[in-house]
XYZ file of C-alpha atoms in Angstrom:
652
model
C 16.732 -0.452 -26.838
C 15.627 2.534 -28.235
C 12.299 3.428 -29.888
C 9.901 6.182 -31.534
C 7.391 7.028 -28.842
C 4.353 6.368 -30.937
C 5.614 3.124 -32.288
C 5.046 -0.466 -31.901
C 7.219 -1.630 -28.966
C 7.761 -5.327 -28.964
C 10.993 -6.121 -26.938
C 11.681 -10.013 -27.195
C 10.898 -12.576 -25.026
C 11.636 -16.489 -25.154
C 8.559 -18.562 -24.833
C 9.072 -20.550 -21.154
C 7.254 -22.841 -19.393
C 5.171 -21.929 -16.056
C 7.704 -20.342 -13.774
C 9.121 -21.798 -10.757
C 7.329 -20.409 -7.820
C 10.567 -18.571 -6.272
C 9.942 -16.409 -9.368
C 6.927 -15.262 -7.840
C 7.716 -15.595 -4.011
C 10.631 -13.678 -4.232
C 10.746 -9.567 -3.826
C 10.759 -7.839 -7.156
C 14.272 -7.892 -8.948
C 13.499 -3.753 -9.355
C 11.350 -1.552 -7.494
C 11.288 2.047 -6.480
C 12.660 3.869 -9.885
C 13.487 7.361 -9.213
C 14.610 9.865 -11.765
C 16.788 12.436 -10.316
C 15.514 16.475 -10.954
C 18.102 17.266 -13.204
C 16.842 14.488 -15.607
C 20.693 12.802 -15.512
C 20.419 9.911 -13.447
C 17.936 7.137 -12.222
C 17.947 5.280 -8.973
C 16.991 1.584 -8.621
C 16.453 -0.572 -5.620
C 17.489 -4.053 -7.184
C 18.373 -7.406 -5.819
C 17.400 -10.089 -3.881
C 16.075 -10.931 -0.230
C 19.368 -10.969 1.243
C 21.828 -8.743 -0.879
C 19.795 -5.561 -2.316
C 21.662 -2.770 -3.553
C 21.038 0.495 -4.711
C 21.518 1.192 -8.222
C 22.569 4.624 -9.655
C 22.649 4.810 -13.445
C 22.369 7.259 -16.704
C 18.994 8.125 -17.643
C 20.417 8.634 -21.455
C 22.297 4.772 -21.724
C 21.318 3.093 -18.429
C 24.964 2.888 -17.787
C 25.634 1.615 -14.452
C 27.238 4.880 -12.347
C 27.435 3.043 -8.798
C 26.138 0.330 -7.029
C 25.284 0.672 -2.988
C 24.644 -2.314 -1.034
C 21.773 -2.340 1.824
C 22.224 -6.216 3.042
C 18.505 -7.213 3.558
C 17.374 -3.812 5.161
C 13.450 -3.369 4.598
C 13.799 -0.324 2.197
C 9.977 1.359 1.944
C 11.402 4.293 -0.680
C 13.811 6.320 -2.421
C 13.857 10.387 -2.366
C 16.216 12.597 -4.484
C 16.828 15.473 -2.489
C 18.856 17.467 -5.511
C 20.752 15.594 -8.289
C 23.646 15.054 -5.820
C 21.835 13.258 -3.088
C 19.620 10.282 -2.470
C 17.254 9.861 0.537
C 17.271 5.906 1.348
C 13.991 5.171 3.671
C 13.512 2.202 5.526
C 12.172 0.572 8.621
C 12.664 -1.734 11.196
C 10.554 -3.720 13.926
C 11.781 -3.156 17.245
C 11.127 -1.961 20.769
C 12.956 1.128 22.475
C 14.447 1.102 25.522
C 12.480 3.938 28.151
C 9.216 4.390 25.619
C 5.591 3.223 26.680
C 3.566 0.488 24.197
C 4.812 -2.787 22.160
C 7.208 -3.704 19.610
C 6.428 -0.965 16.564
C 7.378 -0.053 12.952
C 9.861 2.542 13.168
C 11.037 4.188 9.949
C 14.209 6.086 9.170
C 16.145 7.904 6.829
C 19.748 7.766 5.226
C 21.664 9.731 3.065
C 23.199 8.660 -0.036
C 26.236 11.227 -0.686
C 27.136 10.164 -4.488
C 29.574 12.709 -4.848
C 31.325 11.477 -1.979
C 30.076 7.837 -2.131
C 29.194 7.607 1.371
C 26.151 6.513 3.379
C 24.958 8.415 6.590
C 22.097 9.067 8.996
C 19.692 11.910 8.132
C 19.406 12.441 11.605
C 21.806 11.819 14.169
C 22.447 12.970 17.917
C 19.805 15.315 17.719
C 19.182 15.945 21.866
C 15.943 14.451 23.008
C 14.989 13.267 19.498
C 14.366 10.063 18.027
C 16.629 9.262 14.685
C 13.344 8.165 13.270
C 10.981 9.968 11.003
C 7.326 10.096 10.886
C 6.456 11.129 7.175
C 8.487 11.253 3.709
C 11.107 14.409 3.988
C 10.607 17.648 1.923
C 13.725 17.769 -0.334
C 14.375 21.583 -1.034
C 16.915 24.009 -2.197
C 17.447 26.696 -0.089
C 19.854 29.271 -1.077
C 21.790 26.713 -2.981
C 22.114 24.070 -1.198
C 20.865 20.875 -0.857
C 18.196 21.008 2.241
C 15.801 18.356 3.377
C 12.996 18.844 6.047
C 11.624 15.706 7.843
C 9.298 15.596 11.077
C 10.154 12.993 13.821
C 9.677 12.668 17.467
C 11.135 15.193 20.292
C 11.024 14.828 23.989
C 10.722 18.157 25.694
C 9.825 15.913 28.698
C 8.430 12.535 29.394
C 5.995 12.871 26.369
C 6.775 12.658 22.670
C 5.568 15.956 19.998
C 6.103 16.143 16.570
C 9.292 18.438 15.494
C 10.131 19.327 12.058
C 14.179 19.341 11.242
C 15.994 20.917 8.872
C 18.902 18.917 7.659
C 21.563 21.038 5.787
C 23.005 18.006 3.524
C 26.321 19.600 2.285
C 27.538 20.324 5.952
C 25.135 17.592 7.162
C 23.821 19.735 10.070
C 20.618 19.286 11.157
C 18.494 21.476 13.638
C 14.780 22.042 14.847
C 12.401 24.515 13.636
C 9.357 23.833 14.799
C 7.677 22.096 17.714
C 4.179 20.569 18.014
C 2.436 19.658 21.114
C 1.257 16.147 21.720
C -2.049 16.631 19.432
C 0.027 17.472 16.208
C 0.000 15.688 13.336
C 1.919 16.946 10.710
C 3.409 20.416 8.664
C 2.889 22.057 5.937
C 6.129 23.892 4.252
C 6.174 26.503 1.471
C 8.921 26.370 -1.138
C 11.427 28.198 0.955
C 11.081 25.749 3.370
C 8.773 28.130 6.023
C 6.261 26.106 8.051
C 2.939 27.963 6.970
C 0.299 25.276 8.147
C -0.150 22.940 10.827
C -2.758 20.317 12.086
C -3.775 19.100 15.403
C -6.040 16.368 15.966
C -7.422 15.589 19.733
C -7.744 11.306 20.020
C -10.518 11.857 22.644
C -12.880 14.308 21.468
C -12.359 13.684 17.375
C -11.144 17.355 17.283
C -8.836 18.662 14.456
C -7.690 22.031 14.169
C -6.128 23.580 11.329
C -3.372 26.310 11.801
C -1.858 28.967 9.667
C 1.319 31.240 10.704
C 0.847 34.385 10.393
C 3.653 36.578 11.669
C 5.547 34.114 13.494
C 2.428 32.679 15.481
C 0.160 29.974 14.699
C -3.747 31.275 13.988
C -6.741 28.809 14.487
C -8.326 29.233 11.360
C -10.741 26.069 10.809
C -11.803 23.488 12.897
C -14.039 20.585 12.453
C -14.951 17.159 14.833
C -14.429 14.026 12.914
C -14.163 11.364 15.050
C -13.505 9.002 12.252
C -11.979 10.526 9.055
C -10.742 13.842 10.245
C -9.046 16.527 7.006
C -5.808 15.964 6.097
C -3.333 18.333 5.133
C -2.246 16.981 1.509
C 0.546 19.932 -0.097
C 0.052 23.054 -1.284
C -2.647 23.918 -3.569
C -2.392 24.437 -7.330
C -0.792 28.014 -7.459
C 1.812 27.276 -4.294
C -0.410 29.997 -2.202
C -2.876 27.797 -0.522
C -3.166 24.919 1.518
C -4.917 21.775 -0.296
C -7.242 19.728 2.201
C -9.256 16.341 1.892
C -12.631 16.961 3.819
C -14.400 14.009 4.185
C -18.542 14.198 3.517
C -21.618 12.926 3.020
C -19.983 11.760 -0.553
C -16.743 10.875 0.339
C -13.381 12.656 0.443
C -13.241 16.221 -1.288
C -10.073 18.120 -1.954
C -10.291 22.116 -1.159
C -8.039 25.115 -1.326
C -7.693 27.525 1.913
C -5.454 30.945 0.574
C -2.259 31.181 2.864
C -3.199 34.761 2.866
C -7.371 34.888 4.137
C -7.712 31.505 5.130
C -11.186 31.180 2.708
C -12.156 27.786 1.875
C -12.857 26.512 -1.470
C -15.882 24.828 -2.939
C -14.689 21.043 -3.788
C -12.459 21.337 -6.347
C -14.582 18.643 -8.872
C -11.693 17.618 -10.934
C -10.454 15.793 -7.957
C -13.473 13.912 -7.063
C -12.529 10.537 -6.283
C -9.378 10.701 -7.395
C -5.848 10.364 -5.506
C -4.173 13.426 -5.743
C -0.943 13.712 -7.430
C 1.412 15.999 -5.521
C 4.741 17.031 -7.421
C 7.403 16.465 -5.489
C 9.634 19.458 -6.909
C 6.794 22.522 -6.296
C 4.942 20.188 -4.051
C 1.897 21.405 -5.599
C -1.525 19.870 -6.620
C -0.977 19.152 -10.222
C -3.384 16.064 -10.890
C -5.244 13.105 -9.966
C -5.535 9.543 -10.419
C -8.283 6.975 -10.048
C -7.727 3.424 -9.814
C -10.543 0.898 -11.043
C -11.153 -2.107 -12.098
C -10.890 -1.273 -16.122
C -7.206 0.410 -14.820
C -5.322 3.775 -13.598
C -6.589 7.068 -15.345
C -4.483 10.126 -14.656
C -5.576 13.514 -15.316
C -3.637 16.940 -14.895
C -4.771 20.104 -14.301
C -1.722 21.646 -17.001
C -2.711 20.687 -20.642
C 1.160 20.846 -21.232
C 1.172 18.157 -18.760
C -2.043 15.917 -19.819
C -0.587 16.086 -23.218
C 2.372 14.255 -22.632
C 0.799 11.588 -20.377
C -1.608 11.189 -23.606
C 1.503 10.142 -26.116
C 2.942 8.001 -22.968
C 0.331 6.303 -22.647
C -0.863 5.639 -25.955
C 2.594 4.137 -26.820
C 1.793 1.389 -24.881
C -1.600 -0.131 -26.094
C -3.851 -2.760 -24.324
C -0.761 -2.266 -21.215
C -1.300 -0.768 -17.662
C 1.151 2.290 -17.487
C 1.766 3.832 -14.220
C 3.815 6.967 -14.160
C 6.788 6.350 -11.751
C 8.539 9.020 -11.665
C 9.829 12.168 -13.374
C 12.458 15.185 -13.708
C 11.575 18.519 -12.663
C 11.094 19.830 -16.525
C 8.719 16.809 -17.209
C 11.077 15.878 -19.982
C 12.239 12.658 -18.672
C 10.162 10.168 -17.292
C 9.912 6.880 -15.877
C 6.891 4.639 -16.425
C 5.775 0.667 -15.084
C 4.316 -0.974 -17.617
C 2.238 -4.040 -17.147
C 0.824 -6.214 -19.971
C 0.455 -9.162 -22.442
C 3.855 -7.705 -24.637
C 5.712 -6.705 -21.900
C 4.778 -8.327 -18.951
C 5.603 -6.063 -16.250
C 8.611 -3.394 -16.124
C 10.010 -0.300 -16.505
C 10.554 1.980 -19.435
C 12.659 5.486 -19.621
C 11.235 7.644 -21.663
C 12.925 10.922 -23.404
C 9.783 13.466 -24.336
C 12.582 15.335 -25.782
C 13.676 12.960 -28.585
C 10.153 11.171 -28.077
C 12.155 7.955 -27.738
C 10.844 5.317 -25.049
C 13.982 2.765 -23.670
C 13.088 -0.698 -22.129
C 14.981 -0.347 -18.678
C 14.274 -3.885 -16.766
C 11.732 -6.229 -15.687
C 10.461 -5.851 -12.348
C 10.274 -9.757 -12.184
C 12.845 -10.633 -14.372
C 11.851 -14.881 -14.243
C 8.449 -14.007 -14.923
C 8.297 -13.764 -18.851
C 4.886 -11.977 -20.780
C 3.799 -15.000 -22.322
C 3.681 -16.905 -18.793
C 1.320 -13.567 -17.027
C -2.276 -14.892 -16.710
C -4.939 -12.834 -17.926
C -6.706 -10.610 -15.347
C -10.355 -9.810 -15.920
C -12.869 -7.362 -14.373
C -16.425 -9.250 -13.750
C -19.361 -8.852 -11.446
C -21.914 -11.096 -9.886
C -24.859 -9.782 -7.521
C -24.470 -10.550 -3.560
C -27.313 -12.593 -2.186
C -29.328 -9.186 -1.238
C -28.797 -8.038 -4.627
C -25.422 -5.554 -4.305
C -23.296 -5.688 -7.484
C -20.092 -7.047 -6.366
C -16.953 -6.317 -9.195
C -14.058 -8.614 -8.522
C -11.054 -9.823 -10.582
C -11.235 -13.777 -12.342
C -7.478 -15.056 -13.094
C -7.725 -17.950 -15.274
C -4.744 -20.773 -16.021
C -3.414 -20.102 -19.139
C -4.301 -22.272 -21.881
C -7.115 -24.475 -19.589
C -10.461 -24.163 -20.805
C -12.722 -21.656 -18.287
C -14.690 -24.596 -17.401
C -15.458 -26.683 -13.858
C -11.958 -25.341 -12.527
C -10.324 -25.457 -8.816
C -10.509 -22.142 -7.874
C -8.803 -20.061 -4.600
C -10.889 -16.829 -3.403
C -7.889 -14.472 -2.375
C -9.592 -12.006 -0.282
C -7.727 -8.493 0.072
C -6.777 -7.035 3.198
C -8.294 -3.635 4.815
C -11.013 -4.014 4.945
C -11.271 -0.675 3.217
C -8.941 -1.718 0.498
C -8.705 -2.578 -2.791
C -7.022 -5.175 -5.310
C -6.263 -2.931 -8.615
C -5.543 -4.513 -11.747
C -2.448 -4.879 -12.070
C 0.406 -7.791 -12.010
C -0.706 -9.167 -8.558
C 2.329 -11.712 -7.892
C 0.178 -13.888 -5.244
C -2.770 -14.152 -7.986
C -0.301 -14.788 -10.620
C 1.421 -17.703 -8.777
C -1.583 -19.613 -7.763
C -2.849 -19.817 -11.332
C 0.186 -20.632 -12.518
C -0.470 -23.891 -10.295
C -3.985 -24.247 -12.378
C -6.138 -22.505 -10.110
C -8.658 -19.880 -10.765
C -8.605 -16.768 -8.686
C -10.854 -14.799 -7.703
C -10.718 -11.415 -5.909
C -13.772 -9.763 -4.659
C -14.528 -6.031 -4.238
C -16.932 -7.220 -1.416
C -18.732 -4.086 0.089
C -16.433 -1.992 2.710
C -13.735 -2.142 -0.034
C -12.926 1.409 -1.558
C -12.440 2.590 -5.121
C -15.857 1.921 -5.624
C -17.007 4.734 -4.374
C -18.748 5.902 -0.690
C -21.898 3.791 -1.063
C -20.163 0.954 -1.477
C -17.631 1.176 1.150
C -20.273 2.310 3.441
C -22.038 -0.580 2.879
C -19.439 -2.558 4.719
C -19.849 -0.546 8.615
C -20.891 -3.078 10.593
C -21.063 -5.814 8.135
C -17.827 -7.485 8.862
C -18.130 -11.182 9.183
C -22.017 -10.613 8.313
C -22.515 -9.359 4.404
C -18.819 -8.330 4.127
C -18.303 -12.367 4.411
C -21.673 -13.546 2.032
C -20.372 -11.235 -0.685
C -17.308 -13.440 -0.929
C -19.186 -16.790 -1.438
C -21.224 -15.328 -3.480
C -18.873 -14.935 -5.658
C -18.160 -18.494 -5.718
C -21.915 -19.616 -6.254
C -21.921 -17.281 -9.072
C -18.695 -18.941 -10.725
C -20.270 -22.392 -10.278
C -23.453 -21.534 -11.814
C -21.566 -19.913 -14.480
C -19.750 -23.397 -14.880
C -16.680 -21.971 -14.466
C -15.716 -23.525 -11.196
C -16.311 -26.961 -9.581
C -18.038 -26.020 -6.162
C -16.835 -28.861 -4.966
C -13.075 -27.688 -5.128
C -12.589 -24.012 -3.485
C -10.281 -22.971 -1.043
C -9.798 -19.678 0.594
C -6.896 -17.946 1.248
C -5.883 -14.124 2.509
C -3.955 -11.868 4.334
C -5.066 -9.312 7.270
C -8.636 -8.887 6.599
C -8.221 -11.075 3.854
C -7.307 -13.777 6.940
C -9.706 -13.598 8.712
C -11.774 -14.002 6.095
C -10.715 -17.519 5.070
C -11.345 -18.035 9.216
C -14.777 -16.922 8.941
C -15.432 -19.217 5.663
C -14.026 -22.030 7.248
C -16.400 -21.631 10.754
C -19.311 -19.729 9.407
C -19.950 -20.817 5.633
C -17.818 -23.952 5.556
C -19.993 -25.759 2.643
C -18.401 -23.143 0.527
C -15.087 -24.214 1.094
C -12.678 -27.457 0.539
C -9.923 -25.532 2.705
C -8.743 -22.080 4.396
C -5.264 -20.330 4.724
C -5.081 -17.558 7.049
C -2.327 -15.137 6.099
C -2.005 -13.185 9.403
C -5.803 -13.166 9.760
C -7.279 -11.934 13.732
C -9.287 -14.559 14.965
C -10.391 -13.195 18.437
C -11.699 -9.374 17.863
C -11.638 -8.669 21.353
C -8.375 -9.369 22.106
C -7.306 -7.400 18.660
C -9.542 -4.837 20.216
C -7.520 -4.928 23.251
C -3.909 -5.077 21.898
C -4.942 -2.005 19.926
C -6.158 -0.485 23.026
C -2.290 -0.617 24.722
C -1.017 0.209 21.418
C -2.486 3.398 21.179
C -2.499 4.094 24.769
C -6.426 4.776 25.424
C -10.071 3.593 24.683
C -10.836 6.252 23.137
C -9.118 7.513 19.821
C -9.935 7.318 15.679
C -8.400 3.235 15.629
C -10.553 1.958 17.617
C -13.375 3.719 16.441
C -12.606 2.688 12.651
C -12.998 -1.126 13.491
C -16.189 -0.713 16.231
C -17.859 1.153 13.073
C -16.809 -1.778 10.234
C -17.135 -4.558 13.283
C -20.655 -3.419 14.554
C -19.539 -2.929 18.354
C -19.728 -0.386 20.966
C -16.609 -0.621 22.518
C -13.389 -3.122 22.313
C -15.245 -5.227 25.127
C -17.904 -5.621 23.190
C -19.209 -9.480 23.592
C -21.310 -9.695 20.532
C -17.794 -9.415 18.607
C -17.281 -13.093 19.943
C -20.206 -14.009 17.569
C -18.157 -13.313 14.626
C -14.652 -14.322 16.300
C -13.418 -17.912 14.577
C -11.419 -18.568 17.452
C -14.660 -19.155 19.725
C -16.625 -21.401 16.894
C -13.677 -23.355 15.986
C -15.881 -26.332 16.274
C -17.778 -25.413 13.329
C -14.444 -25.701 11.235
C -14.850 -28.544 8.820
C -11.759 -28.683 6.818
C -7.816 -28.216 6.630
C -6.968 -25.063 8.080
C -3.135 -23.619 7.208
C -2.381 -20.474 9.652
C 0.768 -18.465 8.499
C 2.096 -15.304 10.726
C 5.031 -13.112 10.846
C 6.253 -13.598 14.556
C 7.516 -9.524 14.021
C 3.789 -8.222 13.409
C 2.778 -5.257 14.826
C -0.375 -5.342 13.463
C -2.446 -8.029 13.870
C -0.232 -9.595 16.786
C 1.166 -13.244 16.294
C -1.022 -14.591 19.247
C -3.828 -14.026 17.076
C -3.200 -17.360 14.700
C -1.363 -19.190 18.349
C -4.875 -18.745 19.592
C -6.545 -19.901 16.489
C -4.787 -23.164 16.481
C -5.295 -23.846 20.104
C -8.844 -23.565 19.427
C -8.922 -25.897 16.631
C -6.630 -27.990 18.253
C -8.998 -28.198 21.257
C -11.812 -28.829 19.028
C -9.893 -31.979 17.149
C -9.712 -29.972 13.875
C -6.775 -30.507 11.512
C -4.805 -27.372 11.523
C -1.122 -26.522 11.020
C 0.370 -23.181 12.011
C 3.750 -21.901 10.082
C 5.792 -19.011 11.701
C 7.510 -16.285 9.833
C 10.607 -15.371 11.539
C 12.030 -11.850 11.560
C 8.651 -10.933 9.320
C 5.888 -8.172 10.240
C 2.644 -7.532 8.662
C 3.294 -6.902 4.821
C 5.483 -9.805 3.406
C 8.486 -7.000 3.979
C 11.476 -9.837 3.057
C 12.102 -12.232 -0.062
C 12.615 -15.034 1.772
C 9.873 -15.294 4.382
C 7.304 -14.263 1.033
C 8.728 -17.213 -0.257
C 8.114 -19.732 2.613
C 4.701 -18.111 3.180
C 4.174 -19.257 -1.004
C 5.364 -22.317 -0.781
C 3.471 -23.551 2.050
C 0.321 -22.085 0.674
C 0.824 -24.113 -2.942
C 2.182 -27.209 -1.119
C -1.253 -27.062 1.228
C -3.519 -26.187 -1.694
C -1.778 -29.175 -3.745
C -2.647 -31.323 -1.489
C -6.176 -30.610 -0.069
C -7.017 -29.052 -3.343
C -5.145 -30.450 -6.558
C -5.251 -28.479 -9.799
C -5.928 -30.646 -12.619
C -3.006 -32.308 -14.949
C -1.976 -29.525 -17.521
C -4.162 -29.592 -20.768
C -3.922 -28.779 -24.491
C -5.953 -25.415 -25.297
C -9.522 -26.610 -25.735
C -10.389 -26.769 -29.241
C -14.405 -27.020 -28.904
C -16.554 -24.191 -27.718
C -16.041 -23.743 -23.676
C -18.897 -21.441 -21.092
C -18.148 -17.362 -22.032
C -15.738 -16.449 -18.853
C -17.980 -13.159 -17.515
C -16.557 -9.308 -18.310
């Protein structure tokens, strides 16, 4: 389907009932669209848990070109690296043979030859390396050929450093080209594919250094201690001569511009202030920013040329979330996801040429518009009087009035739910439940005051702000207090834990999605992870967590695991047996303890899963235990006609 750019796009959609839940449980039918440079061709990563593919098709039609199949490998992204290649990355939870520390996430690389049709390591046999990579690769073309860059792990000796490689696609010949020590981080390449910038970053003392080659050697030429959030090294600046940094401040993160040539430092550059900054991955320059929040994603670019044509994009799709995807090196052909009430959510090609936009596919294809709950932004005011925003999900068609409701906490802790299709959120009110999300304080996109707010607040205010949110829905007579449950993931975990043992007259029941329940022993497992007491982890959770050091007793205060006594309801416990992350002991412990302290608890294990929800069918299981549990110790009501009398505002 083709249409004008500026148009009214309505592509059809049959009117269905509420969808079954696989439709939500299972991984999107489409993710990861990437539009080759040369504008020609668009990759796909479609299919379901067990058979995913790789999709190559025409830009112009959407004619199918080739079709790859990836079994049920955890793919993380696709990377053009020229219009004749296609970087596959993935990962995969496992322990090496002779290296220190537990089971990891390792991530790798393959190469998709389409002119040949063939599938092959990036990097392979390289002596004392690791055929792993440590950060996206640098696709480049150096002196016409197809050339990718990607740092991984080399063993001069016993200890690993950080190499870059240069990978030489058309003879597939890779070598090294530079060598870190054991403090570096990452590289910075120009558009030749030269290493001009490099950062080290010391665990112990919070030092990072910032190099810049100058004549074939590597020149201190900032430094700073930052024993927390230390600069980062994000791509070149804006004119491809500079090196752009995040700095973080007394305000928060601020990107700056150090000249390749004189090393001088920039003022803040306030068009990125508190925005994400939008890297292009052709010049790999600065050219924008973005800033999630809670009214939606706002994109602004530093080119007019460029600004301009997000404009039209985004005004052809009114009252919708568009998120640019991707795009071809001229800008003239670009992918967007659209999310909304007319198109529920999917992808769109669109030609800035012929200023025609084509309906590509739905990222859930048995999730249809009409059946997408609407997602609002409200606030309510935490006990001490801190504005908390958060998202309400209502039921379709149910009156906002004395409602079950599920709190779905979001993981991080500094993190953020954005406002988008959220396919947990969707799925429970699907069920008849309303949802709400809080933005309790420690979350980001909110700001520095806010997140700051959080240090040393976790299980303390960090945990009030969420049932405050419910005692604001109830007086609002929106919810029936007397039918809540909680439910998250990660942080979001232990969060239902600490409703159920520290505020349990808020709650009916919990589900922990991989949730810690004993912060010492997290403490401690992140301690062999990252070989040493002291480093930037384990500083990042004493500083949210309010301790001194891993050992810390007072974190026992607000551990579940040691107050599981003061559970008073139906506790579900879900974890991935594969986490690396919050380790699975963490929920075995948790139901000992309940199980000790004659509380009704029931503990389901995700096999072959880690920490994110990485594989359709596992997603599913964890969904379908969490609805079955809810259904039970918290039933929706029976399905209703749309009220037809006047109903209790719902809050904006």
């Amino acid at each position: 389907m083709a249409l004008a750019l500026l148009a009214c796009l309505s592509p059809f959609h049959a009117r269905a009932a509420a969808p079954a839940l696989e439709a939500y449980g299972a991984l999107p039918n489409v993710s990861n669209v990437e539009i080759s440079p040369d504008g020609a061709r668009i990759a796909l990563l479609v299919g379901d848990a067990t058979h995913r593919q790789v999709q190559i098709r025409n830009v112009s039609d959407h004619k199918l070109l080739s079709v790859n199949g990836i079994g049920s490998a955890k793919v993380r992204a696709l990377q053009w690296a020229g219009p004749h290649y296609l970087l596959i990355i993935f990962s995969t939870t496992t322990w090496i043979f002779g290296l220190s520390g537990p089971t990891r996430e390792y991530f790798q690389a393959a190469v998709l030859d389409l002119d040949h049709k063939r599938v092959r390591p990036l990097l392979d046999g390289q002596e004392r390396a690791l055929n792993t990579i440590n950060a996206l690769p640098t696709a480049l073309e150096i002196k016409g050929r197809a050339t990718v860059f990607v740092e991984s792990e080399y063993f001069p000796d016993e200890h690993g450093v950080l190499a870059m490689y240069k990978v030489d696609l058309e003879r597939n010949h890779a070598e090294r080209v530079e060598t870190g020590n054991v403090d570096t981080l990452q590289f910075l390449l120009d558009n030749q594919g030269e290493a001009v910038a490099r950062a080290d970053y010391e665990q112990r003392t919070g030092r990072w250094t910032l190099f810049l080659k100058r004549k074939g050697d590597w020149k201190n030429v900032y430094r700073q201690t930052a024993m927390i959030e230390h600069p980062q090294i994000d791509g070149l600046g804006r004119d491809g001569q500079s090196v752009l940094l995040s700095i973080y401040g007394e305000h928060g993160w601020s990107a700056h511009e150090m000249g390749l040539a004189d090393a001088t430092l920039s003022d803040p550059l306030e068009a990125l202030r508190d925005k994400a900054i939008i890297i292009d991955p052709h010049s790999r320059a600065a050219i924008g920013g973005l800033k999630h929040d809670l009214s939606g994603t706002a994109y602004s670019f530093f080119s007019p040329a460029d600004q301009a044509a997000w404009n039209g994009v985004a005004k052809a799709f009114p009252h919708e979330q568009v998120e640019l995807a991707s795009w071809s090196e001229d800008r003239k052909q670009i992918a967007v996801q659209v999310d909304g009430p007319r198109d529920g959510v999917g992808y769109y090609t669109v030609d800035m040429t012929t200023h025609q936009a084509a309906w590509l596919t739905d990222m859930y294809a048995s999730i249809p518009p009409e059946a997408v709950a609407e997602k609002r932004a409200i606030s309510y005011a935490a006990a001490d009087g801190m504005i908390i925003p958060a998202y309400l999900t209502l039921p379709k068609d149910t009156a906002p009035q004395n409602l079950p409701a599920v709190v779905l906490v979001h993981g991080g802790p500094a993190a953020q739910d954005d406002p988008g299709f959220d396919w947990w959120s969707q799925a429970l009110a699907s069920r008849g439940y309303a949802v709400l999300q809080p933005q309790y304080r420690g979350s980001t996109g909110l700001g520095v005051k806010h997140l700051n707010a959080g240090f040393g607040e976790w299980g303390r205010k960090m945990q009030t702000d969420i049932s405050d949110g419910v005692r604001a829905l109830v007086k609002r007579g929106i919810v029936d207090p007397q039918r809540v449950c909680i439910v998250g993931a990660s942080y979001g975990g232990y969060a239902a834990l600490a409703g159920a043992t520290f505020d349990p007259a808020a709650y009916r029941c919990a589900v922990s999605l991989a949730g810690p329940a004993d912060l010492r022993r997290l403490l401690d497992y992140e301690r062999e992870r990252t070989s040493g007491e002291k480093n930037e982890t384990l500083r990042y959770w004493d500083r949210f967590m309010g301790s001194s050091s891993p050992g810390d007793k007072r974190l026992d205060e607000i551990s579940p695991a040691h107050h599981a006594d003061r559970a008073a309801m139906p506790i579900l416990l879900i974890h991935g047996l594969d986490d690396t992350v919050v380790p699975y002991d963490q929920s075995r412990e948790m139901a000992a303890a309940l199980k000790r302290a004659g509380k009704p608890v029931e503990l389901v294990t995700l096999k072959s899963e880690d920490h994110w929800l990485s594989r359709g069918e596992t997603r599913l299981q964890m969904l379908t235990a969490v609805v079955a549990f809810l259904e039970i110790h918290n039933p929706p009501d029976k399905p209703q006609s749309p009220p037809k009398a006047a109903s209790p505002p719902v809050p904006h």
